[in-house]
mmCIF file with all atom_site columns, C-alpha atoms in Angstrom:
data_model
loop_
_atom_site.group_PDB
_atom_site.id
_atom_site.type_symbol
_atom_site.label_atom_id
_atom_site.label_alt_id
_atom_site.label_comp_id
_atom_site.label_asym_id
_atom_site.label_entity_id
_atom_site.label_seq_id
_atom_site.pdbx_PDB_ins_code
_atom_site.Cartn_x
_atom_site.Cartn_y
_atom_site.Cartn_z
_atom_site.occupancy
_atom_site.B_iso_or_equiv
_atom_site.pdbx_formal_charge
_atom_site.auth_seq_id
_atom_site.auth_comp_id
_atom_site.auth_asym_id
_atom_site.auth_atom_id
_atom_site.pdbx_PDB_model_num
ATOM 1  C CA . PHE A 1 1  ? -2.396  5.392   -9.710  1.00 0.00 ? 1  PHE A CA 1
ATOM 2  C CA . ASP A 1 2  ? -2.766  8.811   -8.177  1.00 0.00 ? 2  ASP A CA 1
ATOM 3  C CA . ARG A 1 3  ? -3.974  9.184   -4.591  1.00 0.00 ? 3  ARG A CA 1
ATOM 4  C CA . GLU A 1 4  ? -7.409  10.434  -5.605  1.00 0.00 ? 4  GLU A CA 1
ATOM 5  C CA . ARG A 1 5  ? -8.021  7.387   -7.787  1.00 0.00 ? 5  ARG A CA 1
ATOM 6  C CA . ILE A 1 6  ? -6.883  5.027   -5.030  1.00 0.00 ? 6  ILE A CA 1
ATOM 7  C CA . TYR A 1 7  ? -9.208  6.761   -2.572  1.00 0.00 ? 7  TYR A CA 1
ATOM 8  C CA . GLU A 1 8  ? -12.142 6.457   -4.982  1.00 0.00 ? 8  GLU A CA 1
ATOM 9  C CA . ARG A 1 9  ? -11.467 2.799   -5.836  1.00 0.00 ? 9  ARG A CA 1
ATOM 10 C CA . VAL A 1 10 ? -10.777 1.568   -2.305  1.00 0.00 ? 10 VAL A CA 1
ATOM 11 C CA . TRP A 1 11 ? -13.316 3.529   -0.295  1.00 0.00 ? 11 TRP A CA 1
ATOM 12 C CA . GLY A 1 12 ? -15.794 4.342   -3.064  1.00 0.00 ? 12 GLY A CA 1
ATOM 13 C CA . LEU A 1 13 ? -15.754 7.970   -2.029  1.00 0.00 ? 13 LEU A CA 1
ATOM 14 C CA . ASP A 1 14 ? -14.925 11.263  -3.624  1.00 0.00 ? 14 ASP A CA 1
ATOM 15 C CA . GLY A 1 15 ? -11.222 11.668  -4.384  1.00 0.00 ? 15 GLY A CA 1
ATOM 16 C CA . ASP A 1 16 ? -10.929 14.576  -1.960  1.00 0.00 ? 16 ASP A CA 1
ATOM 17 C CA . GLY A 1 17 ? -9.855  12.366  0.934   1.00 0.00 ? 17 GLY A CA 1
ATOM 18 C CA . ASN A 1 18 ? -6.872  12.859  3.169   1.00 0.00 ? 18 ASN A CA 1
ATOM 19 C CA . SER A 1 19 ? -3.685  11.885  1.317   1.00 0.00 ? 19 SER A CA 1
ATOM 20 C CA . ASP A 1 20 ? -2.069  11.008  4.661   1.00 0.00 ? 20 ASP A CA 1
ATOM 21 C CA . THR A 1 21 ? -4.507  8.097   4.899   1.00 0.00 ? 21 THR A CA 1
ATOM 22 C CA . ILE A 1 22 ? -3.347  6.739   1.541   1.00 0.00 ? 22 ILE A CA 1
ATOM 23 C CA . MET A 1 23 ? 0.321   7.219   2.434   1.00 0.00 ? 23 MET A CA 1
ATOM 24 C CA . GLU A 1 24 ? -0.116  5.387   5.738   1.00 0.00 ? 24 GLU A CA 1
ATOM 25 C CA . HIS A 1 25 ? -1.826  2.418   4.095   1.00 0.00 ? 25 HIS A CA 1
ATOM 26 C CA . ILE A 1 26 ? 0.867   2.249   1.396   1.00 0.00 ? 26 ILE A CA 1
ATOM 27 C CA . ARG A 1 27 ? 3.520   2.293   4.140   1.00 0.00 ? 27 ARG A CA 1
ATOM 28 C CA . LYS A 1 28 ? 1.832   -0.616  5.938   1.00 0.00 ? 28 LYS A CA 1
ATOM 29 C CA . ILE A 1 29 ? 1.446   -2.636  2.729   1.00 0.00 ? 29 ILE A CA 1
ATOM 30 C CA . ARG A 1 30 ? 5.132   -2.056  1.883   1.00 0.00 ? 30 ARG A CA 1
ATOM 31 C CA . ALA A 1 31 ? 6.130   -3.249  5.365   1.00 0.00 ? 31 ALA A CA 1
ATOM 32 C CA . LYS A 1 32 ? 4.151   -6.460  4.901   1.00 0.00 ? 32 LYS A CA 1
ATOM 33 C CA . PHE A 1 33 ? 5.857   -7.140  1.565   1.00 0.00 ? 33 PHE A CA 1
ATOM 34 C CA . ALA A 1 34 ? 9.276   -6.313  3.076   1.00 0.00 ? 34 ALA A CA 1
ATOM 35 C CA . ALA A 1 35 ? 8.773   -9.012  5.699   1.00 0.00 ? 35 ALA A CA 1
ATOM 36 C CA . HIS A 1 36 ? 8.630   -11.638 2.932   1.00 0.00 ? 36 HIS A CA 1
ATOM 37 C CA . THR A 1 37 ? 10.704  -10.342 0.018   1.00 0.00 ? 37 THR A CA 1
ATOM 38 C CA . LEU A 1 38 ? 13.416  -7.850  -0.896  1.00 0.00 ? 38 LEU A CA 1
ATOM 39 C CA . HIS A 1 39 ? 11.538  -6.753  -4.017  1.00 0.00 ? 39 HIS A CA 1
ATOM 40 C CA . ASN A 1 40 ? 9.851   -3.338  -3.854  1.00 0.00 ? 40 ASN A CA 1
ATOM 41 C CA . TYR A 1 41 ? 6.454   -3.972  -5.449  1.00 0.00 ? 41 TYR A CA 1
ATOM 42 C CA . ILE A 1 42 ? 4.997   -0.523  -4.827  1.00 0.00 ? 42 ILE A CA 1
ATOM 43 C CA . GLU A 1 43 ? 6.994   2.264   -6.414  1.00 0.00 ? 43 GLU A CA 1
ATOM 44 C CA . THR A 1 44 ? 6.379   5.930   -5.697  1.00 0.00 ? 44 THR A CA 1
ATOM 45 C CA . VAL A 1 45 ? 6.176   8.023   -8.855  1.00 0.00 ? 45 VAL A CA 1
ATOM 46 C CA . TRP A 1 46 ? 7.003   11.539  -7.736  1.00 0.00 ? 46 TRP A CA 1
ATOM 47 C CA . GLY A 1 47 ? 4.279   14.026  -8.637  1.00 0.00 ? 47 GLY A CA 1
ATOM 48 C CA . CYS A 1 48 ? 1.949   11.283  -9.917  1.00 0.00 ? 48 CYS A CA 1
ATOM 49 C CA . GLY A 1 49 ? 1.197   8.625   -7.330  1.00 0.00 ? 49 GLY A CA 1
ATOM 50 C CA . TYR A 1 50 ? 2.128   4.959   -7.129  1.00 0.00 ? 50 TYR A CA 1
ATOM 51 C CA . ARG A 1 51 ? 2.965   2.195   -9.573  1.00 0.00 ? 51 ARG A CA 1
ATOM 52 C CA . TRP A 1 52 ? 2.866   -1.582  -9.133  1.00 0.00 ? 52 TRP A CA 1
ATOM 53 C CA . ASN A 1 53 ? 6.327   -2.879  -9.978  1.00 0.00 ? 53 ASN A CA 1
ATOM 54 C CA . ALA A 1 54 ? 6.117   -6.619  -10.683 1.00 0.00 ? 54 ALA A CA 1
#
């Protein structure tokens, strides 16, 4: 998912939101997963966005 799509789906707003907001939330979600598992579920796809890695 690209940042604009995440912004639209999560907040229901135009995709022109601050990408720093998305990056900060992704960082916090990753930290919560890291506390319970070594697996990296959220993968950064450079130039595209993020991918769920099951």
